[in-house]
PDB file of C-alpha atoms in Angstrom:
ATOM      1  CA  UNK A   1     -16.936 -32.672  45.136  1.00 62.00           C
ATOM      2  CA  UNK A   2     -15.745 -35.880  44.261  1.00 72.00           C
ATOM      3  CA  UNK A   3     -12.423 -34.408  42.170  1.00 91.00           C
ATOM      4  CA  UNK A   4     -11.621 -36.072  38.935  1.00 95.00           C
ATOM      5  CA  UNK A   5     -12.598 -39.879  38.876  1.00 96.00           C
ATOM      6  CA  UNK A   6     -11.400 -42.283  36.184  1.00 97.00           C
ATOM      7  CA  UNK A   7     -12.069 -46.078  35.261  1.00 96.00           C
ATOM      8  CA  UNK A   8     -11.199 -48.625  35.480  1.00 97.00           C
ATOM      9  CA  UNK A   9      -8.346 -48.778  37.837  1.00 95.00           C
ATOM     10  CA  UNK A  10      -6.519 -51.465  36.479  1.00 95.00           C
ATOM     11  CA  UNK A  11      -6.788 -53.317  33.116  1.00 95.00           C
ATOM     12  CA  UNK A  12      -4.769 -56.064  31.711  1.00 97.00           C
ATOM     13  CA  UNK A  13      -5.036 -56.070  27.439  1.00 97.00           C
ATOM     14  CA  UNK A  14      -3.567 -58.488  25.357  1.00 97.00           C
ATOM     15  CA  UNK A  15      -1.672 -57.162  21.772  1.00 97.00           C
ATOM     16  CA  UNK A  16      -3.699 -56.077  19.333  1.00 97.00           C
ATOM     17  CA  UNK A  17      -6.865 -55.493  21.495  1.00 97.00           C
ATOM     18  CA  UNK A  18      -8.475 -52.397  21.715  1.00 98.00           C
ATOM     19  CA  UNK A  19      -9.133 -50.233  25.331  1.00 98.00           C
ATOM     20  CA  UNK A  20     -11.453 -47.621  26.153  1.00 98.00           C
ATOM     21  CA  UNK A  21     -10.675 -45.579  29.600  1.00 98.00           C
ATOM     22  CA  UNK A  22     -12.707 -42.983  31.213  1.00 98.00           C
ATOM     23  CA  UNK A  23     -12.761 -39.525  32.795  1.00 98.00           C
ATOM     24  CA  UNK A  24     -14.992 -37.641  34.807  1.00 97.00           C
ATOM     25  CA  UNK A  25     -13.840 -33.823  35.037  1.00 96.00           C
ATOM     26  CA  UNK A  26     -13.798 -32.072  38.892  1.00 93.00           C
ATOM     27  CA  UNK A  27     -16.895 -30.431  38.931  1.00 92.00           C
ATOM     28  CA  UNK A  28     -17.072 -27.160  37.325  1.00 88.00           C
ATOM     29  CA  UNK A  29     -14.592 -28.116  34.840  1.00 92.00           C
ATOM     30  CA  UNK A  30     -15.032 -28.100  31.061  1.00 91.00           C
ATOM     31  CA  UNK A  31     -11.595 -29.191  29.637  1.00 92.00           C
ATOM     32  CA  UNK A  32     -10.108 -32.533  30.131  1.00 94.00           C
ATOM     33  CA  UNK A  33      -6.245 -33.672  28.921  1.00 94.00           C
ATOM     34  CA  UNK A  34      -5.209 -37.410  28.414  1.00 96.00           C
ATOM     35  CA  UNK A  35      -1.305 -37.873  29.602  1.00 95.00           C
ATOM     36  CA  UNK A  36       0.930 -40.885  29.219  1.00 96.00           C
ATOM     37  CA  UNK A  37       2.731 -41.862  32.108  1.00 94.00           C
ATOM     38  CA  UNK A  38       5.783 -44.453  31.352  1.00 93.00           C
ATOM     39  CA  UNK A  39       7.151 -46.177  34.549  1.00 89.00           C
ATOM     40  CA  UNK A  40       9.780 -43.984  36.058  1.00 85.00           C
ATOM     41  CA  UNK A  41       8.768 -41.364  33.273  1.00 88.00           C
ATOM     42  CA  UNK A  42       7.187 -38.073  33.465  1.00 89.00           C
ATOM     43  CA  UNK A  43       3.636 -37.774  32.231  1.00 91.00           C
ATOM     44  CA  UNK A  44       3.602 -37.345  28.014  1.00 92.00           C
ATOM     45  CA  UNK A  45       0.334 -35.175  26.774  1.00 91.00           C
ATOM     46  CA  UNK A  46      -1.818 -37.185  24.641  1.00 95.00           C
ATOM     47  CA  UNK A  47      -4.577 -34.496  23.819  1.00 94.00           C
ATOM     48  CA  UNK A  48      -6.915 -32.280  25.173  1.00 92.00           C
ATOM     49  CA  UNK A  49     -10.689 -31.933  24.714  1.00 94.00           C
ATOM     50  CA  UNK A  50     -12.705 -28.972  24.676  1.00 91.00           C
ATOM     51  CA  UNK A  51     -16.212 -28.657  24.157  1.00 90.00           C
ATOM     52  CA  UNK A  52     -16.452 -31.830  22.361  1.00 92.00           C
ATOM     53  CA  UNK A  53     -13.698 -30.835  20.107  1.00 93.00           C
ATOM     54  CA  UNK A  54     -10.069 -32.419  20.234  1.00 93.00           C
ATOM     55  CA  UNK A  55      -8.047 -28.902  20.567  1.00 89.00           C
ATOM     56  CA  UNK A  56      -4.409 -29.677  20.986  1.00 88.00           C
ATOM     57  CA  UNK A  57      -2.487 -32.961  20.127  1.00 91.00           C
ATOM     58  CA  UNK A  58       0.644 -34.365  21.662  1.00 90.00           C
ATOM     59  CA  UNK A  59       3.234 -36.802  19.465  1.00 91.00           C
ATOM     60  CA  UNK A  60       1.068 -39.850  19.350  1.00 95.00           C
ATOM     61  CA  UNK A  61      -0.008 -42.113  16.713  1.00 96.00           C
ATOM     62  CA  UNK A  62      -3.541 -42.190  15.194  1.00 96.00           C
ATOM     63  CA  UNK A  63      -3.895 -45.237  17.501  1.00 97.00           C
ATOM     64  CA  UNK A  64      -4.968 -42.939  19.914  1.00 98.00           C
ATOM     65  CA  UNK A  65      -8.147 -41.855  19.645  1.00 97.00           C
ATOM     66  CA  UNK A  66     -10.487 -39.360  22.347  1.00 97.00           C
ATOM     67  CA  UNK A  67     -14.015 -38.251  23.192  1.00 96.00           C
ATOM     68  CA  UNK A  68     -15.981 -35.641  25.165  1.00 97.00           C
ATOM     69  CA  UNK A  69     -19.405 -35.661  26.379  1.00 96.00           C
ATOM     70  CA  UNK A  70     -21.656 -32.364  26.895  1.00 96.00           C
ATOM     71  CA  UNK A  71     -21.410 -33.319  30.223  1.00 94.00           C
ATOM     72  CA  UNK A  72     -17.735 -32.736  30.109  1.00 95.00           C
ATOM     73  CA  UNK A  73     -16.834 -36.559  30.425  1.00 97.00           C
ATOM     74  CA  UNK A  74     -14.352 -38.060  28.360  1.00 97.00           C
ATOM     75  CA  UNK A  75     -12.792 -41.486  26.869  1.00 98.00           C
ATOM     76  CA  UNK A  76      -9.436 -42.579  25.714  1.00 98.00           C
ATOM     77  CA  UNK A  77      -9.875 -44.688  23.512  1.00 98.00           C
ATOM     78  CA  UNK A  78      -6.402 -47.208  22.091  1.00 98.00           C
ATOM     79  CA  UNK A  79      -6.393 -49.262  19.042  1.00 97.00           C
ATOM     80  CA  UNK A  80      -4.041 -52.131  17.919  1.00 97.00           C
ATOM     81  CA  UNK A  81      -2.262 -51.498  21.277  1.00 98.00           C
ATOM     82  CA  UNK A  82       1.661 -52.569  21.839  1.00 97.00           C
ATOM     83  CA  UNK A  83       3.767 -53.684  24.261  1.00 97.00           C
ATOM     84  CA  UNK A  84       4.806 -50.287  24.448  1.00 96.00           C
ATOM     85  CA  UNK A  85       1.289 -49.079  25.378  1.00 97.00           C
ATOM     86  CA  UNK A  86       1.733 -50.701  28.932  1.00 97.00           C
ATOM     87  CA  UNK A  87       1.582 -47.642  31.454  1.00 96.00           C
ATOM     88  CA  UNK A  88      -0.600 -45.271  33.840  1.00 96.00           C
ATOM     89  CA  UNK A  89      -2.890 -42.949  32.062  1.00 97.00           C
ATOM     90  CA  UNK A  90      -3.811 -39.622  33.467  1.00 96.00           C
ATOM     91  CA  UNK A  91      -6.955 -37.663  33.007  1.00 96.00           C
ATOM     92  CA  UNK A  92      -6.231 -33.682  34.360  1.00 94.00           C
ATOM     93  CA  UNK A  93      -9.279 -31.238  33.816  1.00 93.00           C
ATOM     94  CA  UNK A  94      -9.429 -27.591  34.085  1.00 88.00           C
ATOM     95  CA  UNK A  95     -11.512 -24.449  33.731  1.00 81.00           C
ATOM     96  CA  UNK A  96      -9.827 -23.034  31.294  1.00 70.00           C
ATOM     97  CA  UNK A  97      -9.727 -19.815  33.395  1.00 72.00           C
ATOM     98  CA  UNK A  98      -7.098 -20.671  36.106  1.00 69.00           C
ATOM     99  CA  UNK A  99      -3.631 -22.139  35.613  1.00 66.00           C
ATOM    100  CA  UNK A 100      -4.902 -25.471  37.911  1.00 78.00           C
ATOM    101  CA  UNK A 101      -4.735 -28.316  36.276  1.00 84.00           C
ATOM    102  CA  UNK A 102      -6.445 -31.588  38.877  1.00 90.00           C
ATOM    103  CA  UNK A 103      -5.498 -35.027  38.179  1.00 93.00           C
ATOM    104  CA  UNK A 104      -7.216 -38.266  38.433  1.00 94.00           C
ATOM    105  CA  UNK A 105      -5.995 -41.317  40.222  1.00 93.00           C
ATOM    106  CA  UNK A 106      -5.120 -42.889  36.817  1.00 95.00           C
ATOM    107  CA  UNK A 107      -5.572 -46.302  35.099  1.00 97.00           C
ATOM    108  CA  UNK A 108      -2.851 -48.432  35.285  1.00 96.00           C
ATOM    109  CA  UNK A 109      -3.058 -50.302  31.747  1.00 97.00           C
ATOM    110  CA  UNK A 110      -0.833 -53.564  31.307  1.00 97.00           C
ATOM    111  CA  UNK A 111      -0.723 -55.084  27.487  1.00 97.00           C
ATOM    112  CA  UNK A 112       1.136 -58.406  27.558  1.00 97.00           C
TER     113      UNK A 112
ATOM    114  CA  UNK B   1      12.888 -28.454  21.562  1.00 62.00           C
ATOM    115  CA  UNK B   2      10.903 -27.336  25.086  1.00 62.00           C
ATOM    116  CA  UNK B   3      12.052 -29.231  27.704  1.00 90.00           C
ATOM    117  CA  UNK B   4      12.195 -29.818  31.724  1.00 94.00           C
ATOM    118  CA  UNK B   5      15.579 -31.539  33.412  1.00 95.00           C
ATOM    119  CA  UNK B   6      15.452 -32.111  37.058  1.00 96.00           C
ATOM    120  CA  UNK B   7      17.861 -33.341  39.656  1.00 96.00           C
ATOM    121  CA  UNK B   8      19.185 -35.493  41.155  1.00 96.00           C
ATOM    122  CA  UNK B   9      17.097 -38.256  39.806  1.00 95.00           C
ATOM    123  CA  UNK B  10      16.640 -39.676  43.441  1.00 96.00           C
ATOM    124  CA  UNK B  11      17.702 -38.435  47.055  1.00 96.00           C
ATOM    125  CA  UNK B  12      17.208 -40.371  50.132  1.00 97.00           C
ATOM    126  CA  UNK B  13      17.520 -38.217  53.164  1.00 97.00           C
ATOM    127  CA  UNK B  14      16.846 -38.875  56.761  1.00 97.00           C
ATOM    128  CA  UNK B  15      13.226 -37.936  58.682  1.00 97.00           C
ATOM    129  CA  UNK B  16      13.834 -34.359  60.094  1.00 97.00           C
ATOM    130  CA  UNK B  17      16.681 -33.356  57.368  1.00 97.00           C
ATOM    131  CA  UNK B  18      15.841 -30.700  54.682  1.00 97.00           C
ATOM    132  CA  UNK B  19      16.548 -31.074  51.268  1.00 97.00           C
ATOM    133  CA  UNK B  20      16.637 -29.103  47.329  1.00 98.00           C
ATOM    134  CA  UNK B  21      15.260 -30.404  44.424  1.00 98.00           C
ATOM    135  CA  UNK B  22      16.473 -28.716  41.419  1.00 98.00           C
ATOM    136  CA  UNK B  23      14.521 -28.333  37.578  1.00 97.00           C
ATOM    137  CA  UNK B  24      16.473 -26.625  34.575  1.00 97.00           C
ATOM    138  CA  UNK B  25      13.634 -25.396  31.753  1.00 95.00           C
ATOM    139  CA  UNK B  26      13.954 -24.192  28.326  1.00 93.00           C
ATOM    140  CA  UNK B  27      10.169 -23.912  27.532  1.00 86.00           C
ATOM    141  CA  UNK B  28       9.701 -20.946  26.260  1.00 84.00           C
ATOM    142  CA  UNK B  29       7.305 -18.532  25.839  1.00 85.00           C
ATOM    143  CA  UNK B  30       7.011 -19.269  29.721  1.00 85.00           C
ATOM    144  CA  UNK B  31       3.761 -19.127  31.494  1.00 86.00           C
ATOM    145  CA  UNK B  32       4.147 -20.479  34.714  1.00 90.00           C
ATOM    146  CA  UNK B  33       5.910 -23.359  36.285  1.00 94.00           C
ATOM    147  CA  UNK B  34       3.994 -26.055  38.811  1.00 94.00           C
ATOM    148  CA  UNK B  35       5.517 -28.855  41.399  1.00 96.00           C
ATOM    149  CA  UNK B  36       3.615 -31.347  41.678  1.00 95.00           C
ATOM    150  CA  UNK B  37       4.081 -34.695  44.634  1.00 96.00           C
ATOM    151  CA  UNK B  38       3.445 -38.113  43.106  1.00 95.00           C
ATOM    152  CA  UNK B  39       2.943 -40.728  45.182  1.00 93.00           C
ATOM    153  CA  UNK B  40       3.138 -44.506  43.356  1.00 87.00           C
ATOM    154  CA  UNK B  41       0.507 -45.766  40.996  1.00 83.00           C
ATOM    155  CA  UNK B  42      -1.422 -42.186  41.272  1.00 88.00           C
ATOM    156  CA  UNK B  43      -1.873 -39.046  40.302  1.00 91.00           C
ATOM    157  CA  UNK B  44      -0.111 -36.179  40.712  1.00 92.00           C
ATOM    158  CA  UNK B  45      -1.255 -33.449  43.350  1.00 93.00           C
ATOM    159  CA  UNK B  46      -0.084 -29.573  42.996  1.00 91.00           C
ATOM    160  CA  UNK B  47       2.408 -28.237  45.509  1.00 95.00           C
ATOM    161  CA  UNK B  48       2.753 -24.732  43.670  1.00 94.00           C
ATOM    162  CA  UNK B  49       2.396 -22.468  41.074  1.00 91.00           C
ATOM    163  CA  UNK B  50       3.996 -19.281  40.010  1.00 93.00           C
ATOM    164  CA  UNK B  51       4.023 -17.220  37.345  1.00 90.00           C
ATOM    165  CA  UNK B  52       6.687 -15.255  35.674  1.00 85.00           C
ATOM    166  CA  UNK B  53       6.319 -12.114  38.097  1.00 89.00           C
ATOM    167  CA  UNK B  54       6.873 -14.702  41.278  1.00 91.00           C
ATOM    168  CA  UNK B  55      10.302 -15.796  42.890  1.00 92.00           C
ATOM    169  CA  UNK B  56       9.049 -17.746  45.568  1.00 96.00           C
ATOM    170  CA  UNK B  57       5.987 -19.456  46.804  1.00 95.00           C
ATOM    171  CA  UNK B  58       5.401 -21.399  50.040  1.00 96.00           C
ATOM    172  CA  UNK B  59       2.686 -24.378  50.910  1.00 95.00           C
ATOM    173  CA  UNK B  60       3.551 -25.512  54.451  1.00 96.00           C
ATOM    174  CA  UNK B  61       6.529 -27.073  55.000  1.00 97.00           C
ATOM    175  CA  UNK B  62       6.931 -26.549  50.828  1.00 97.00           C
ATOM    176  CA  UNK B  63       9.047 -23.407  49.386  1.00 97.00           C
ATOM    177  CA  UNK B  64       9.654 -23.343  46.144  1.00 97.00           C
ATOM    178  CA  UNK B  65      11.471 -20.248  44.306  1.00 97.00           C
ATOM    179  CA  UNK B  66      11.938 -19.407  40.579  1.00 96.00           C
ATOM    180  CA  UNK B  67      14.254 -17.518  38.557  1.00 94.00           C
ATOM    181  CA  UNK B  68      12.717 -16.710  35.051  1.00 91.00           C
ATOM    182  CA  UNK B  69      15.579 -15.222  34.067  1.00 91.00           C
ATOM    183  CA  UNK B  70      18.450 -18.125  34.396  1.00 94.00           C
ATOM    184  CA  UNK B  71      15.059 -20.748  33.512  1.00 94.00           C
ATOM    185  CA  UNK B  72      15.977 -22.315  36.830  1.00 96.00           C
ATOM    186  CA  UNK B  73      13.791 -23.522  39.961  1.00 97.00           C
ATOM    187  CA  UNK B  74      13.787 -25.277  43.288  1.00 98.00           C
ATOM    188  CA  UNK B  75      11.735 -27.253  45.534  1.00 98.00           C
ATOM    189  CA  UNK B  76      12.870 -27.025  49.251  1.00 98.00           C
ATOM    190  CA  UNK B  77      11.412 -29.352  51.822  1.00 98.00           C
ATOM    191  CA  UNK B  78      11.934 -28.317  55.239  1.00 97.00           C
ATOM    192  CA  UNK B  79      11.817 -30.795  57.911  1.00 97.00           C
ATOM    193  CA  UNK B  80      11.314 -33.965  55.895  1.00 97.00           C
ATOM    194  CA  UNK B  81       8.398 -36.497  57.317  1.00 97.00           C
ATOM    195  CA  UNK B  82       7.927 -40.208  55.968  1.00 97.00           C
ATOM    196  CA  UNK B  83       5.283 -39.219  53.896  1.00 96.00           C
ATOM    197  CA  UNK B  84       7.201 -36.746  51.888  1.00 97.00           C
ATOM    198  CA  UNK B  85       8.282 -39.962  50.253  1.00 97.00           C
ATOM    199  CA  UNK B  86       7.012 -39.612  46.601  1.00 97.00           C
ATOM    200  CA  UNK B  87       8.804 -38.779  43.359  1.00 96.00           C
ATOM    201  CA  UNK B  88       8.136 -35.013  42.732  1.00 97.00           C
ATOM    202  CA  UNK B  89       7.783 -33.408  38.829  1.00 96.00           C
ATOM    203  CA  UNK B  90       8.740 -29.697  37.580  1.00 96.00           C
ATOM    204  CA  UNK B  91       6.352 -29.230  35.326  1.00 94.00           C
ATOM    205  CA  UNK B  92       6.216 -26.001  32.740  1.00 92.00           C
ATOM    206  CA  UNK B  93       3.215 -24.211  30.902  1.00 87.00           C
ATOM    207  CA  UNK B  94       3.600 -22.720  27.850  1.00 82.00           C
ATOM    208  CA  UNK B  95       2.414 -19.451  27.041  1.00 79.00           C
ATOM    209  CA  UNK B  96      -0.761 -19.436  24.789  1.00 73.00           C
ATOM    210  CA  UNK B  97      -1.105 -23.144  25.350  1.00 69.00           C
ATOM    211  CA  UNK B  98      -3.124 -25.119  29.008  1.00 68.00           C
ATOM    212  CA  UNK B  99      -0.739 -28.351  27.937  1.00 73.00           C
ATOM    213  CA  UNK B 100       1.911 -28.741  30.088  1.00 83.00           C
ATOM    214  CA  UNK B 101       5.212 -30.356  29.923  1.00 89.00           C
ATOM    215  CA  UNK B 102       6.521 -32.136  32.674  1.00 91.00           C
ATOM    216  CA  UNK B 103       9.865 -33.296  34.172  1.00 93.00           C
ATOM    217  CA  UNK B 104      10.566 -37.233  34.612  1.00 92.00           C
ATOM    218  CA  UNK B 105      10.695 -36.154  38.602  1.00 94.00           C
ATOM    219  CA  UNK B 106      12.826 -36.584  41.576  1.00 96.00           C
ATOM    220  CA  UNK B 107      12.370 -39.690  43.563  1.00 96.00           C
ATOM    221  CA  UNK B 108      12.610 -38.749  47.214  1.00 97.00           C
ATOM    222  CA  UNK B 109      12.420 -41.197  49.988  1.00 97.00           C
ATOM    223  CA  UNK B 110      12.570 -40.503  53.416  1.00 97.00           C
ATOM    224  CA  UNK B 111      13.946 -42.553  55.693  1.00 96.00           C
ATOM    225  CA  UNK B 112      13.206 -43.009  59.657  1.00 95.00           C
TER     226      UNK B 112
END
């Protein structure tokens, strides 16, 4: 079981572009949440997909867009992105049944 | 407004010592309540996680305890090792919701 896997690792945007990041849920798993992590920050919940469906939705601007795949897979997707943007993002899925939330290693997104 | 404090902000203690990490909540409806260890740049891995009906809960060389009553918990490391080094994050779940909402973390580093 290869756990939760995300892409790219790294990624350096410029202002204004647009960045897509990916998920792949622990196997098993059928609900995936995007979190915002800030340097020196706590992670910030972005939103959480289930079955294909966008079911709960942090404080973030439209910019901020998601997907899910029937295979469970998911995207974050940023428009228009901002200094501001510049962080690690966190993919944790679940099954929905336990309390366990697994993380990914995160993508590490610079906008300069 | 739900929130997660934790303190100190950063501890540096030397290999061998034992130490107490501290996280005030005021989430409520409470669900359950989850350390997690963060090393740099990834994600973070689950240390514990108890429920409202649990004061204490042990992973190795990891105790943490919980008082759902005062909203209060606490992370004791016993016999600190140069990996413990990592900033580690109270996190809370909600009841009725899988988002959680997380701490900014206690950096603790370890020195030989």
């Amino acid at each position: 079981d290869a756990g939760v896997t995300q892409s790219p690792t790294h990624l350096i945007k410029t202002r204004g572009q647009q960045v897509t990041l990916r998920c792949s849920p622990k196997s098993g798993h059928d609900t995936v949440s995007w979190y915002q992590q800030a340097l020196g920050q706590g992670p910030q919940f972005i939103f959480q997909y289930y079955e294909e469906e966008e079911r709960q939705r942090g404080n973030f601007p439209d910019r901020f867009s998601g997907h899910q795949f029937p295979n469970y897979s998911s995207e974050l997707n940023v428009n228009a992105l901002l200094l501001g943007d510049s962080a690690l993002y966190l993919c944790a899925s679940t099954d929905g049944i336990s309390y366990e939330q697994y993380f990914g290693p995160g993508t590490r997104l610079t906008v300069t | 407004k739900n929130q997660v404090e934790q303190s100190p902000q950063s501890l540096i203690i030397l290999e061998g010592k034992n130490c107490t990490l501290q996280c005030n909540y005021t989430v409520s409806p409470f669900s359950n309540l989850r350390w997690y260890k963060q090393d740099t740049g990834r994600g973070p891995v689950s240390l514990t996680i108890m429920t409202f009906s649990e004061n204490t809960k042990s992973n190795g060389r990891y105790t943490a305890t919980l008082d759902a009553d005062t909203k209060q918990s606490s992370l004791h490391i016993t016999a600190s090792q140069l990996s413990d080094s990592a900033s580690y994050i109270c996190v809370v779940n909600k009841a009725g919701y899988s988002t959680l909402t997380f701490g900014k973390g206690t950096m603790l580093l370890v020195s030989p």
